[in-house]
mmCIF file of C-alpha atoms in Angstrom:
data_model
loop_
_atom_site.group_PDB
_atom_site.id
_atom_site.type_symbol
_atom_site.label_atom_id
_atom_site.label_comp_id
_atom_site.label_asym_id
_atom_site.label_seq_id
_atom_site.Cartn_x
_atom_site.Cartn_y
_atom_site.Cartn_z
ATOM 1 C CA UNK A 1 -18.876 -62.062 -47.150
ATOM 2 C CA UNK A 2 -20.305 -58.504 -48.898
ATOM 3 C CA UNK A 3 -21.067 -56.380 -46.317
ATOM 4 C CA UNK A 4 -24.725 -54.023 -47.211
ATOM 5 C CA UNK A 5 -24.638 -50.542 -47.841
ATOM 6 C CA UNK A 6 -26.907 -50.154 -44.410
ATOM 7 C CA UNK A 7 -23.819 -51.863 -42.690
ATOM 8 C CA UNK A 8 -21.127 -49.933 -44.236
ATOM 9 C CA UNK A 9 -23.795 -46.076 -43.261
ATOM 10 C CA UNK A 10 -24.357 -47.754 -39.294
ATOM 11 C CA UNK A 11 -20.055 -48.373 -39.028
ATOM 12 C CA UNK A 12 -19.735 -44.566 -40.418
ATOM 13 C CA UNK A 13 -21.981 -43.295 -37.844
ATOM 14 C CA UNK A 14 -21.091 -45.299 -35.340
ATOM 15 C CA UNK A 15 -17.090 -43.994 -36.108
ATOM 16 C CA UNK A 16 -17.994 -40.242 -36.614
ATOM 17 C CA UNK A 17 -20.242 -40.553 -32.733
ATOM 18 C CA UNK A 18 -16.499 -42.177 -31.304
ATOM 19 C CA UNK A 19 -14.981 -39.357 -32.452
ATOM 20 C CA UNK A 20 -16.618 -36.868 -31.276
ATOM 21 C CA UNK A 21 -17.023 -38.310 -27.329
ATOM 22 C CA UNK A 22 -13.649 -38.634 -27.833
ATOM 23 C CA UNK A 23 -12.625 -34.845 -28.665
ATOM 24 C CA UNK A 24 -11.183 -31.909 -26.151
ATOM 25 C CA UNK A 25 -14.600 -29.743 -24.830
ATOM 26 C CA UNK A 26 -11.575 -26.822 -25.170
ATOM 27 C CA UNK A 27 -12.212 -27.280 -28.900
ATOM 28 C CA UNK A 28 -15.929 -26.208 -28.585
ATOM 29 C CA UNK A 29 -15.348 -23.610 -25.462
ATOM 30 C CA UNK A 30 -12.823 -21.658 -27.557
ATOM 31 C CA UNK A 31 -15.940 -20.045 -29.525
ATOM 32 C CA UNK A 32 -15.404 -16.807 -31.935
ATOM 33 C CA UNK A 33 -16.881 -14.468 -28.619
ATOM 34 C CA UNK A 34 -15.293 -11.228 -27.622
ATOM 35 C CA UNK A 35 -13.063 -10.429 -24.926
ATOM 36 C CA UNK A 36 -10.700 -7.937 -23.628
ATOM 37 C CA UNK A 37 -7.515 -9.367 -25.942
ATOM 38 C CA UNK A 38 -9.528 -7.831 -28.892
ATOM 39 C CA UNK A 39 -11.115 -4.673 -27.346
ATOM 40 C CA UNK A 40 -14.369 -5.244 -26.584
ATOM 41 C CA UNK A 41 -14.998 -6.270 -22.505
ATOM 42 C CA UNK A 42 -18.738 -8.132 -21.748
ATOM 43 C CA UNK A 43 -20.632 -7.941 -18.129
ATOM 44 C CA UNK A 44 -20.462 -11.730 -18.557
ATOM 45 C CA UNK A 45 -16.457 -11.924 -18.438
ATOM 46 C CA UNK A 46 -16.523 -9.773 -14.935
ATOM 47 C CA UNK A 47 -19.171 -12.003 -13.383
ATOM 48 C CA UNK A 48 -16.881 -13.857 -11.655
ATOM 49 C CA UNK A 49 -14.583 -11.039 -10.399
ATOM 50 C CA UNK A 50 -18.103 -8.991 -9.455
ATOM 51 C CA UNK A 51 -17.152 -5.656 -11.324
ATOM 52 C CA UNK A 52 -18.016 -4.678 -14.444
ATOM 53 C CA UNK A 53 -14.997 -3.999 -16.383
ATOM 54 C CA UNK A 54 -15.735 -0.450 -18.601
ATOM 55 C CA UNK A 55 -12.736 0.827 -19.364
ATOM 56 C CA UNK A 56 -12.947 -0.286 -23.584
ATOM 57 C CA UNK A 57 -16.781 1.211 -23.745
ATOM 58 C CA UNK A 58 -15.292 4.491 -22.145
ATOM 59 C CA UNK A 59 -12.382 5.193 -24.567
ATOM 60 C CA UNK A 60 -14.606 4.306 -27.668
ATOM 61 C CA UNK A 61 -17.017 7.276 -26.479
ATOM 62 C CA UNK A 62 -16.230 11.024 -27.767
ATOM 63 C CA UNK A 63 -16.024 14.478 -25.894
ATOM 64 C CA UNK A 64 -19.454 15.180 -26.455
ATOM 65 C CA UNK A 65 -20.860 11.437 -25.202
ATOM 66 C CA UNK A 66 -22.173 10.557 -21.365
ATOM 67 C CA UNK A 67 -22.114 7.039 -19.534
ATOM 68 C CA UNK A 68 -24.019 6.647 -16.850
ATOM 69 C CA UNK A 69 -23.420 4.514 -14.465
ATOM 70 C CA UNK A 70 -26.339 2.587 -12.314
ATOM 71 C CA UNK A 71 -25.842 0.858 -8.922
ATOM 72 C CA UNK A 72 -22.935 -1.877 -9.111
ATOM 73 C CA UNK A 73 -19.473 -2.188 -8.957
ATOM 74 C CA UNK A 74 -17.043 -0.965 -12.052
ATOM 75 C CA UNK A 75 -13.598 -0.878 -12.892
ATOM 76 C CA UNK A 76 -11.337 1.372 -15.106
ATOM 77 C CA UNK A 77 -7.950 0.424 -16.642
ATOM 78 C CA UNK A 78 -4.908 3.471 -16.880
ATOM 79 C CA UNK A 79 -5.920 5.717 -19.941
ATOM 80 C CA UNK A 80 -7.426 9.021 -21.207
ATOM 81 C CA UNK A 81 -11.428 8.966 -21.189
ATOM 82 C CA UNK A 82 -13.063 12.147 -22.739
ATOM 83 C CA UNK A 83 -16.787 11.650 -21.694
ATOM 84 C CA UNK A 84 -19.058 12.841 -19.111
ATOM 85 C CA UNK A 85 -19.269 10.148 -16.275
ATOM 86 C CA UNK A 86 -23.072 10.596 -14.720
ATOM 87 C CA UNK A 87 -23.575 8.559 -11.587
ATOM 88 C CA UNK A 88 -27.393 8.016 -11.917
ATOM 89 C CA UNK A 89 -30.146 8.845 -9.625
ATOM 90 C CA UNK A 90 -30.074 6.770 -6.127
ATOM 91 C CA UNK A 91 -27.436 4.580 -7.704
ATOM 92 C CA UNK A 92 -25.244 3.172 -5.314
ATOM 93 C CA UNK A 93 -22.039 2.716 -7.235
ATOM 94 C CA UNK A 94 -18.011 1.269 -6.568
ATOM 95 C CA UNK A 95 -15.591 2.462 -9.030
ATOM 96 C CA UNK A 96 -12.199 0.697 -8.770
ATOM 97 C CA UNK A 97 -8.991 2.920 -10.153
ATOM 98 C CA UNK A 98 -6.230 -0.284 -11.349
ATOM 99 C CA UNK A 99 -4.016 2.460 -13.414
ATOM 100 C CA UNK A 100 -3.366 6.385 -14.000
ATOM 101 C CA UNK A 101 -6.579 7.815 -15.127
ATOM 102 C CA UNK A 102 -6.898 10.840 -16.739
ATOM 103 C CA UNK A 103 -10.369 12.636 -17.807
ATOM 104 C CA UNK A 104 -11.453 15.426 -20.065
ATOM 105 C CA UNK A 105 -14.450 16.271 -21.928
ATOM 106 C CA UNK A 106 -15.829 19.468 -23.776
ATOM 107 C CA UNK A 107 -18.840 19.525 -21.807
ATOM 108 C CA UNK A 108 -20.173 22.334 -19.128
ATOM 109 C CA UNK A 109 -19.914 20.764 -16.117
ATOM 110 C CA UNK A 110 -17.320 18.372 -14.133
ATOM 111 C CA UNK A 111 -15.952 14.920 -15.431
ATOM 112 C CA UNK A 112 -17.681 12.910 -13.037
ATOM 113 C CA UNK A 113 -21.350 14.089 -11.664
ATOM 114 C CA UNK A 114 -22.833 12.314 -8.845
ATOM 115 C CA UNK A 115 -26.834 12.776 -9.340
ATOM 116 C CA UNK A 116 -29.618 13.516 -6.717
ATOM 117 C CA UNK A 117 -29.363 10.523 -4.026
ATOM 118 C CA UNK A 118 -26.653 8.831 -5.394
ATOM 119 C CA UNK A 119 -23.433 7.242 -3.803
ATOM 120 C CA UNK A 120 -20.136 6.815 -5.335
ATOM 121 C CA UNK A 121 -17.664 5.749 -3.830
ATOM 122 C CA UNK A 122 -14.151 5.475 -5.351
ATOM 123 C CA UNK A 123 -10.989 3.024 -4.574
ATOM 124 C CA UNK A 124 -7.657 4.455 -6.446
ATOM 125 C CA UNK A 125 -4.843 3.389 -3.665
ATOM 126 C CA UNK A 126 -1.292 4.364 -5.389
ATOM 127 C CA UNK A 127 -3.493 5.989 -8.556
ATOM 128 C CA UNK A 128 -4.414 9.188 -9.521
ATOM 129 C CA UNK A 129 -7.551 10.336 -11.643
ATOM 130 C CA UNK A 130 -6.595 13.470 -13.021
ATOM 131 C CA UNK A 131 -9.092 15.668 -14.829
ATOM 132 C CA UNK A 132 -7.798 18.251 -17.532
ATOM 133 C CA UNK A 133 -10.961 21.007 -18.447
ATOM 134 C CA UNK A 134 -11.666 22.762 -21.297
ATOM 135 C CA UNK A 135 -12.857 25.179 -19.671
ATOM 136 C CA UNK A 136 -10.990 25.381 -16.608
ATOM 137 C CA UNK A 137 -13.726 26.888 -14.345
ATOM 138 C CA UNK A 138 -15.101 23.191 -14.281
ATOM 139 C CA UNK A 139 -14.212 20.984 -11.552
ATOM 140 C CA UNK A 140 -13.634 17.520 -11.629
ATOM 141 C CA UNK A 141 -16.095 15.928 -9.509
ATOM 142 C CA UNK A 142 -19.325 17.792 -8.903
ATOM 143 C CA UNK A 143 -22.240 16.261 -6.633
ATOM 144 C CA UNK A 144 -25.887 17.404 -6.356
ATOM 145 C CA UNK A 145 -27.932 17.362 -3.501
ATOM 146 C CA UNK A 146 -27.944 14.284 -1.043
ATOM 147 C CA UNK A 147 -25.933 12.633 -3.019
ATOM 148 C CA UNK A 148 -22.355 11.388 -1.358
ATOM 149 C CA UNK A 149 -18.752 10.799 -2.587
ATOM 150 C CA UNK A 150 -16.674 8.553 -0.740
ATOM 151 C CA UNK A 151 -12.448 8.680 -1.323
ATOM 152 C CA UNK A 152 -11.291 5.657 -0.060
ATOM 153 C CA UNK A 153 -7.695 5.621 -1.274
ATOM 154 C CA UNK A 154 -6.106 7.204 -4.495
ATOM 155 C CA UNK A 155 -5.650 11.149 -5.524
ATOM 156 C CA UNK A 156 -8.357 13.197 -7.391
ATOM 157 C CA UNK A 157 -6.327 15.929 -9.269
ATOM 158 C CA UNK A 158 -8.049 18.741 -11.272
ATOM 159 C CA UNK A 159 -5.739 20.019 -13.838
ATOM 160 C CA UNK A 160 -5.856 23.631 -14.660
ATOM 161 C CA UNK A 161 -5.477 26.793 -13.888
ATOM 162 C CA UNK A 162 -6.575 29.178 -10.986
ATOM 163 C CA UNK A 163 -9.182 30.651 -12.615
ATOM 164 C CA UNK A 164 -11.813 30.188 -9.714
ATOM 165 C CA UNK A 165 -11.255 26.220 -10.274
ATOM 166 C CA UNK A 166 -11.765 23.937 -7.461
ATOM 167 C CA UNK A 167 -11.416 19.838 -7.874
ATOM 168 C CA UNK A 168 -15.313 18.550 -6.132
ATOM 169 C CA UNK A 169 -18.180 20.838 -6.091
ATOM 170 C CA UNK A 170 -20.124 19.650 -2.888
ATOM 171 C CA UNK A 171 -23.840 20.306 -2.723
ATOM 172 C CA UNK A 172 -24.212 17.179 -0.968
ATOM 173 C CA UNK A 173 -21.691 15.304 1.221
ATOM 174 C CA UNK A 174 -18.350 14.418 0.730
ATOM 175 C CA UNK A 175 -16.021 11.460 3.238
ATOM 176 C CA UNK A 176 -12.681 11.633 2.205
ATOM 177 C CA UNK A 177 -11.188 8.918 4.297
ATOM 178 C CA UNK A 178 -8.284 7.807 3.265
ATOM 179 C CA UNK A 179 -6.088 9.873 -0.346
ATOM 180 C CA UNK A 180 -5.049 13.246 -2.064
ATOM 181 C CA UNK A 181 -7.312 15.994 -2.870
ATOM 182 C CA UNK A 182 -4.575 18.288 -5.208
ATOM 183 C CA UNK A 183 -5.972 21.630 -7.303
ATOM 184 C CA UNK A 184 -4.253 24.695 -7.915
ATOM 185 C CA UNK A 185 -6.649 26.508 -6.240
ATOM 186 C CA UNK A 186 -9.681 25.308 -3.924
ATOM 187 C CA UNK A 187 -9.796 21.125 -3.415
ATOM 188 C CA UNK A 188 -13.768 21.101 -2.080
ATOM 189 C CA UNK A 189 -15.774 23.751 -3.107
ATOM 190 C CA UNK A 190 -18.617 22.802 -0.195
ATOM 191 C CA UNK A 191 -22.688 23.856 0.299
ATOM 192 C CA UNK A 192 -23.398 20.442 1.820
ATOM 193 C CA UNK A 193 -21.316 18.700 4.196
ATOM 194 C CA UNK A 194 -17.614 17.288 4.243
ATOM 195 C CA UNK A 195 -15.874 14.611 6.655
ATOM 196 C CA UNK A 196 -12.254 14.582 6.744
ATOM 197 C CA UNK A 197 -10.683 11.272 7.816
ATOM 198 C CA UNK A 198 -6.782 11.009 9.684
ATOM 199 C CA UNK A 199 -5.404 9.756 6.256
ATOM 200 C CA UNK A 200 -6.704 12.248 3.667
ATOM 201 C CA UNK A 201 -4.122 15.177 2.157
ATOM 202 C CA UNK A 202 -4.575 18.047 0.044
ATOM 203 C CA UNK A 203 -2.099 19.550 -1.664
ATOM 204 C CA UNK A 204 -3.888 22.876 -3.078
ATOM 205 C CA UNK A 205 -2.550 26.296 -4.001
ATOM 206 C CA UNK A 206 -4.916 28.454 -1.634
ATOM 207 C CA UNK A 207 -7.452 26.954 -0.142
ATOM 208 C CA UNK A 208 -8.117 22.789 1.420
ATOM 209 C CA UNK A 209 -12.019 23.250 1.545
ATOM 210 C CA UNK A 210 -14.176 26.426 1.162
ATOM 211 C CA UNK A 211 -17.321 26.334 3.209
ATOM 212 C CA UNK A 212 -19.760 28.500 2.044
ATOM 213 C CA UNK A 213 -22.323 26.578 3.928
ATOM 214 C CA UNK A 214 -23.398 22.902 5.441
ATOM 215 C CA UNK A 215 -21.162 21.071 7.644
ATOM 216 C CA UNK A 216 -17.422 20.426 8.448
ATOM 217 C CA UNK A 217 -18.385 17.047 10.381
ATOM 218 C CA UNK A 218 -15.360 15.582 10.920
ATOM 219 C CA UNK A 219 -11.112 17.239 10.451
ATOM 220 C CA UNK A 220 -8.998 15.156 11.792
ATOM 221 C CA UNK A 221 -6.949 14.813 8.993
ATOM 222 C CA UNK A 222 -3.450 15.978 9.221
ATOM 223 C CA UNK A 223 -2.059 19.695 10.716
ATOM 224 C CA UNK A 224 -2.128 22.619 8.466
ATOM 225 C CA UNK A 225 -5.157 21.687 6.293
ATOM 226 C CA UNK A 226 -6.672 25.269 5.951
ATOM 227 C CA UNK A 227 -10.648 25.617 5.282
ATOM 228 C CA UNK A 228 -12.503 29.004 4.975
ATOM 229 C CA UNK A 229 -16.189 29.241 6.395
ATOM 230 C CA UNK A 230 -17.582 28.075 9.771
ATOM 231 C CA UNK A 231 -17.738 24.911 10.263
ATOM 232 C CA UNK A 232 -20.261 23.315 12.148
#
């Protein structure tokens, strides 16, 4: 018996529905989104780990650019980064370094600037953050008043000449739990407070800590660390 046209349409529709029902969902999940494999990292891709990978974004910025970090946890992979990194005022930032990093910029400032009231914690076990300044009188990290820097592993190195360079320019509080400060001249030039843990070391050409003012709250590092000024 010949089937009516509308019956053929219904049968075809049902067949399509059944085929879609058993198709693998991965076909739809693959999508056309941008992921790390094509050089773009999104916030959503890092939500599971709780950290935002800013490596690709920073790598795309130039000497005259600035990247400001607000409260959160960030990851920075091995690479060379040219832009200025600012920690926003009153922000609480954790920066996890997962590879050796070289920072350089063409600005009359440090490579990383921690603004007033901000807190920056750097975790860089076994890794080096090296600043190669265009102007040899610039420091790797500068802290404004009431800002705090905590180094919890790794090496911060200033790669420059002895033209009054210092690795950290401190007007806030520097807490070195563990890790190494390395500079051809001065490690920390401080107008603020400095706390040195027993696992912190220095590799500096002249003086490890120069206290213009402020306090040396704790100095439990290796014997032989040197400082100038009058710690309180």
